Coordinates of C-alpha atoms and ligand atoms in Angstrom, one line a residue:
M1357 CA 12.8 49.1 135.4
A1358 CA 11.4 52.1 137.2
R1359 CA 13.6 53.0 140.2
L1360 CA 10.8 53.1 142.8
E1361 CA 8.6 50.3 141.6
G1362 CA 6.3 48.9 144.3
K1363 CA 7.3 51.5 146.9
T1364 CA 4.9 53.8 148.8
A1365 CA 5.9 57.4 149.2
V1366 CA 4.4 60.2 151.3
I1367 CA 5.3 63.8 150.4
T1368 CA 4.2 66.9 152.3
G1369 CA 3.7 70.2 150.6
A1370 CA 3.1 68.3 147.3
A1371 CA 0.6 70.5 145.6
D1372 CA 3.1 73.0 144.3
G1373 CA 6.8 73.8 143.9
I1374 CA 9.5 71.3 144.9
G1375 CA 7.1 68.8 146.5
H1376 CA 5.0 68.7 143.3
A1377 CA 8.1 67.9 141.3
I1378 CA 9.1 65.2 143.8
A1379 CA 5.7 63.6 143.7
E1380 CA 5.6 63.7 139.9
A1381 CA 9.1 62.1 139.6
M1382 CA 8.5 59.5 142.2
A1383 CA 5.1 58.5 140.6
R1384 CA 6.9 58.3 137.2
E1385 CA 9.4 56.0 138.8
G1386 CA 6.7 53.6 139.9
A1387 CA 5.9 54.7 143.5
H1388 CA 2.4 55.0 144.8
V1389 CA 2.5 58.6 146.0
F1390 CA 0.4 60.1 148.8
L1391 CA 0.3 63.9 148.6
G1392 CA -0.3 66.1 151.6
D1393 CA -1.0 69.8 151.4
I1394 CA -3.3 72.5 152.6
A1395 CA -4.1 73.6 149.0
D1396 CA -6.8 71.0 148.6
K1397 CA -8.1 71.9 145.1
A1398 CA -4.6 72.0 143.6
G1399 CA -3.6 68.8 145.5
E1400 CA -6.8 66.9 144.4
D1401 CA -6.4 68.0 140.8
F1402 CA -2.7 67.0 140.8
A1403 CA -3.5 63.6 142.2
A1404 CA -6.2 63.1 139.6
A1405 CA -3.8 64.2 136.8
L1406 CA -1.2 61.6 138.0
R1407 CA -3.9 58.9 138.0
A1408 CA -5.1 59.9 134.5
A1409 CA -1.5 59.5 133.4
G1410 CA -1.5 55.9 134.7
H1411 CA 0.2 56.4 138.1
D1412 CA -0.9 55.6 141.6
A1413 CA -1.6 58.7 143.5
D1414 CA -3.8 59.9 146.4
Y1415 CA -4.3 63.3 147.9
V1416 CA -4.9 63.8 151.7
H1417 CA -5.5 67.2 153.3
C1418 CA -2.5 67.7 155.6
D1419 CA -1.6 70.9 157.4
V1420 CA 1.9 70.0 158.7
A1421 CA 1.4 72.3 161.6
Q1422 CA -1.3 69.9 162.9
E1423 CA 0.0 66.7 164.5
A1424 CA -3.2 64.8 163.7
D1425 CA -3.0 65.7 160.0
I1426 CA 0.5 64.3 159.6
A1427 CA -0.5 61.1 161.4
R1428 CA -3.6 60.7 159.2
L1429 CA -1.7 61.2 156.0
I1430 CA 0.9 58.6 156.8
D1431 CA -1.7 56.2 158.2
S1432 CA -3.8 56.5 155.1
A1433 CA -0.9 55.5 152.9
V1434 CA -0.1 52.4 155.0
K1435 CA -3.8 51.5 155.2
K1436 CA -4.1 51.5 151.4
T1437 CA -0.8 50.0 150.4
R1438 CA 0.3 48.1 153.5
R1439 CA 3.7 49.7 153.5
L1440 CA 5.7 52.9 153.8
D1441 CA 9.0 53.1 152.0
I1442 CA 9.7 56.9 151.5
M1443 CA 8.8 59.8 153.7
V1444 CA 9.5 63.2 152.3
N1445 CA 9.2 66.0 154.8
N1446 CA 9.1 68.9 152.4
A1447 CA 6.5 71.5 153.3
A1448 CA 7.8 74.7 154.7
I1449 CA 7.0 78.5 154.7
A1450 CA 9.3 81.4 154.2
I1451 CA 8.9 84.0 157.0
G1452 CA 12.0 86.3 157.0
G1453 CA 13.5 89.4 155.5
M1454 CA 13.5 91.0 158.9
P1455 CA 16.2 91.3 161.5
V1456 CA 15.9 89.1 164.6
H1457 CA 14.9 91.9 166.9
E1458 CA 11.9 92.8 164.6
M1459 CA 10.6 89.2 164.4
T1460 CA 7.6 88.6 166.6
D1461 CA 7.2 85.6 168.9
E1462 CA 4.2 84.7 166.9
Q1463 CA 6.2 84.6 163.6
W1464 CA 8.9 82.6 165.2
H1465 CA 6.5 80.0 166.6
R1466 CA 4.6 79.7 163.3
L1467 CA 7.9 79.2 161.4
I1468 CA 9.1 76.6 163.8
A1469 CA 5.8 74.7 163.8
V1470 CA 5.6 74.5 160.0
N1471 CA 9.3 74.1 159.1
L1472 CA 10.7 72.1 162.1
T1473 CA 8.1 70.5 164.4
S1474 CA 6.5 69.1 161.2
V1475 CA 9.7 67.3 160.4
F1476 CA 9.9 65.8 163.9
R1477 CA 6.3 64.6 163.5
G1478 CA 6.7 63.3 160.0
C1479 CA 9.6 61.2 161.2
K1480 CA 7.8 60.2 164.5
F1481 CA 4.8 58.8 162.6
A1482 CA 6.7 57.2 159.8
L1483 CA 9.3 55.5 161.8
P1484 CA 7.2 52.8 163.6
Y1485 CA 6.0 51.5 160.2
M1486 CA 9.6 51.6 158.8
I1487 CA 10.9 49.8 161.9
A1488 CA 8.3 47.1 161.6
Q1489 CA 9.1 46.8 157.9
K1490 CA 12.9 46.8 158.5
S1491 CA 13.5 49.3 155.7
G1492 CA 12.8 52.9 154.8
S1493 CA 14.1 56.2 153.4
I1494 CA 13.4 59.5 155.0
I1495 CA 14.2 62.7 153.1
N1496 CA 14.0 66.0 155.0
M1497 CA 14.0 69.3 153.0
A1498 CA 16.7 71.6 154.4
S1499 CA 18.1 74.6 152.5
A1500 CA 21.3 76.4 151.5
Q1501 CA 20.2 78.8 154.1
G1502 CA 21.1 76.2 156.7
H1503 CA 24.7 76.4 155.5
I1504 CA 25.3 80.1 154.8
G1505 CA 24.1 83.4 156.2
L1506 CA 21.7 85.8 154.6
D1507 CA 20.4 89.0 156.2
G1508 CA 17.0 88.6 157.7
W1509 CA 16.6 84.9 157.7
T1510 CA 17.8 83.8 161.1
A1511 CA 14.7 81.8 162.1
Y1512 CA 14.4 80.1 158.7
A1513 CA 18.1 79.2 158.8
G1514 CA 17.9 78.0 162.4
A1515 CA 15.0 75.6 161.5
K1516 CA 16.9 74.3 158.5
G1517 CA 20.1 73.8 160.5
A1518 CA 18.1 71.9 163.0
V1519 CA 16.6 69.8 160.3
M1520 CA 20.1 68.8 159.2
A1521 CA 21.2 68.0 162.7
M1522 CA 18.1 65.9 163.3
T1523 CA 18.7 64.1 160.0
R1524 CA 22.2 63.1 161.1
Q1525 CA 21.0 62.0 164.5
M1526 CA 18.2 59.8 163.2
A1527 CA 20.6 58.3 160.6
V1528 CA 22.7 57.1 163.4
E1529 CA 19.8 55.9 165.6
F1530 CA 17.9 54.1 162.9
G1531 CA 20.7 52.9 160.6
P1532 CA 20.9 49.6 162.4
M1533 CA 17.2 49.1 161.5
N1534 CA 17.9 49.6 157.8
I1535 CA 16.3 53.0 157.7
R1536 CA 18.2 55.7 155.9
V1537 CA 17.7 59.4 156.7
N1538 CA 19.1 62.1 154.5
S1539 CA 18.4 65.8 153.8
I1540 CA 18.5 67.9 150.6
S1541 CA 19.7 71.5 150.6
P1542 CA 18.4 73.3 147.6
G1543 CA 19.8 76.6 146.5
T1544 CA 17.4 79.1 144.9
I1545 CA 14.8 77.1 143.0
N1546 CA 12.1 78.4 140.6
T1547 CA 9.0 77.9 142.7
P1548 CA 6.1 80.0 144.0
M1549 CA 8.0 80.5 147.2
N1550 CA 10.7 82.4 145.3
D1551 CA 8.4 84.2 143.0
K1552 CA 7.0 85.9 146.1
L1553 CA 10.4 86.6 147.6
I1554 CA 12.0 87.9 144.4
K1555 CA 9.1 90.3 144.0
E1556 CA 9.5 91.4 147.6
I1557 CA 13.3 92.1 147.4
G1558 CA 13.1 93.7 144.0
G1559 CA 14.8 93.5 140.6
N1560 CA 18.5 94.3 141.0
L1561 CA 19.0 92.5 144.3
A1562 CA 17.2 89.5 142.9
K1563 CA 19.4 89.5 139.8
T1564 CA 22.5 89.7 142.0
W1565 CA 21.3 86.8 144.1
V1566 CA 20.9 84.7 141.0
K1567 CA 24.5 85.5 140.0
M1568 CA 25.8 84.3 143.3
H1569 CA 25.0 80.7 142.2
P1570 CA 28.3 79.8 140.3
L1571 CA 26.2 78.0 137.7
G1572 CA 24.7 81.4 136.9
R1573 CA 21.1 80.5 137.2
I1574 CA 18.5 79.3 139.7
G1575 CA 17.5 75.7 139.7
E1576 CA 14.3 74.0 138.6
P1577 CA 12.1 71.9 140.9
S1578 CA 12.7 68.8 138.7
E1579 CA 16.5 69.1 139.6
V1580 CA 15.7 68.8 143.3
A1581 CA 13.2 66.0 142.5
E1582 CA 16.0 64.0 140.8
A1583 CA 18.0 64.2 144.0
A1584 CA 15.1 63.0 146.0
V1585 CA 14.4 60.0 143.7
Y1586 CA 18.1 59.0 144.0
L1587 CA 18.0 59.2 147.8
A1588 CA 14.8 57.2 147.9
S1589 CA 16.0 54.5 145.6
D1590 CA 18.1 51.4 146.2
A1591 CA 20.9 53.1 144.3
A1592 CA 21.5 55.2 147.5
G1593 CA 21.4 52.0 149.6
F1594 CA 24.7 53.0 151.4
T1595 CA 23.9 56.7 151.7
T1596 CA 22.6 57.9 155.1
G1597 CA 23.1 60.8 157.4
T1598 CA 24.1 63.1 154.5
D1599 CA 22.9 66.4 153.2
L1600 CA 22.8 66.6 149.4
R1601 CA 23.3 70.2 148.2
V1602 CA 21.4 70.9 145.0
D1603 CA 22.4 74.5 144.9
G1604 CA 24.2 75.4 141.7
G1605 CA 27.3 75.8 143.9
L1606 CA 25.8 78.6 146.0
T1607 CA 27.3 77.3 149.2
A1608 CA 30.6 76.2 147.7
A1609 CA 32.4 79.6 147.5
P1610 CA 31.9 83.3 148.1
R1611 CA 31.3 85.0 144.8
Y1612 CA 32.7 88.3 143.5
V1613 CA 29.5 90.2 142.5
P1614 CA 30.3 93.8 141.3
E1615 CA 26.7 94.9 141.9
L1616 CA 27.2 94.3 145.6
L1617 CA 30.2 96.7 145.9
Ligands
LIG1350 N1 12.3 77.4 146.5 C1 13.6 77.5 147.0 O1 14.4 78.2 146.5 C2 14.0 76.7 148.2 C3 15.3 76.7 148.6 C4 15.8 76.0 149.7 C5 14.9 75.2 150.3 N2 13.6 75.1 149.9 C6 12.7 74.3 150.7 O2 12.0 73.4 149.8 C7 10.7 73.1 150.3 C8 9.7 73.4 149.3 O3 9.8 74.8 149.0 P1 9.0 75.4 147.7 O4 9.9 76.4 147.2 O5 8.6 74.3 146.8 O6 7.8 76.0 148.5 P2 6.4 76.6 147.8 O7 5.9 77.7 148.7 O8 6.6 76.9 146.4 O9 5.4 75.3 147.9 C9 5.2 74.8 149.2 C10 4.0 73.9 149.2 O10 3.8 73.6 150.6 C11 2.4 73.8 150.9 N3 2.3 74.2 152.3 C12 2.5 75.5 152.8 N4 2.2 75.4 154.1 C13 1.8 74.2 154.4 C14 1.4 73.5 155.6 N5 1.2 74.2 156.7 N6 1.0 72.2 155.5 C15 1.1 71.5 154.3 N7 1.5 72.1 153.2 C16 1.9 73.4 153.2 C17 2.0 74.9 149.9 O11 0.6 74.9 149.7 C18 2.7 74.5 148.6 O12 2.0 73.5 147.9 C19 10.6 73.8 151.6 O13 11.1 73.0 152.7 C20 11.6 75.0 151.4 O14 12.0 75.5 152.7 C21 13.1 75.9 148.9

């Protein structure tokens, strides 16, 4: 039996990258998936492809920096399926690669809006439905960067650290209502976000970064999606307040990398 049969899942940032893989995996496991993104053509095409493959999928335009968009995405899922079982707060942007004193207030506020306030709002609008239903699983996308330091990524790391702290807090607060709240911290994953970053930082440094993952490679979006399916499923029924690292060991130990010396 499919692991998410009969469940309704909302996923933000679902048109590409990790969110795309999560939506695909959850649909394959029987969930009705509601995809939110700002890339409307890609999102619509993806939802149509999922439906053509026999899955239940809808696309709703959702800029996670806009409060009303997040509310509309979640409301539309509940209106159509009469339930909300899984909320994946995944969408985020990478603004970084500069020291703190060179980051503008505008860049800071943009990053916090898309990467952190969005998570607050995704939870805020999902929770009333889950409380009424007396069940639910919220999955917030954090990052290895919330665990370790990397030059130039203070704001991004700060937002991801806050995502993990909020996840623990909500797990405590809503556990008694049978709502589980967990986060996932990916290491470097093969997505458009990283294509752009790897091009920006350049060949050798990029290769060194890959080697810093003890497994010797970067991860695939499908590997993060598997973690999300697990956390969303009844198999994780006693798992809440945790951060699941899907990072090839990146945060487990410092690595000796000759190229860095
Ligand atoms: N790729 C990695 O190595 C990596 C590592 C750690 C954590 N993460 C986290 O995983 C999540 C997904 O990252 P990714 O690599 O798949 O990113 P990505 O840039 O490849 O894809 C992000 C998706 O979000 C959408 N998006 C961007 N801004 C949006 C907005 N304002 N509203 C709605 N959708 C928006 C994009 O259109 C795209 O479809 C993020 O939370 C990211 O911080 C990624």
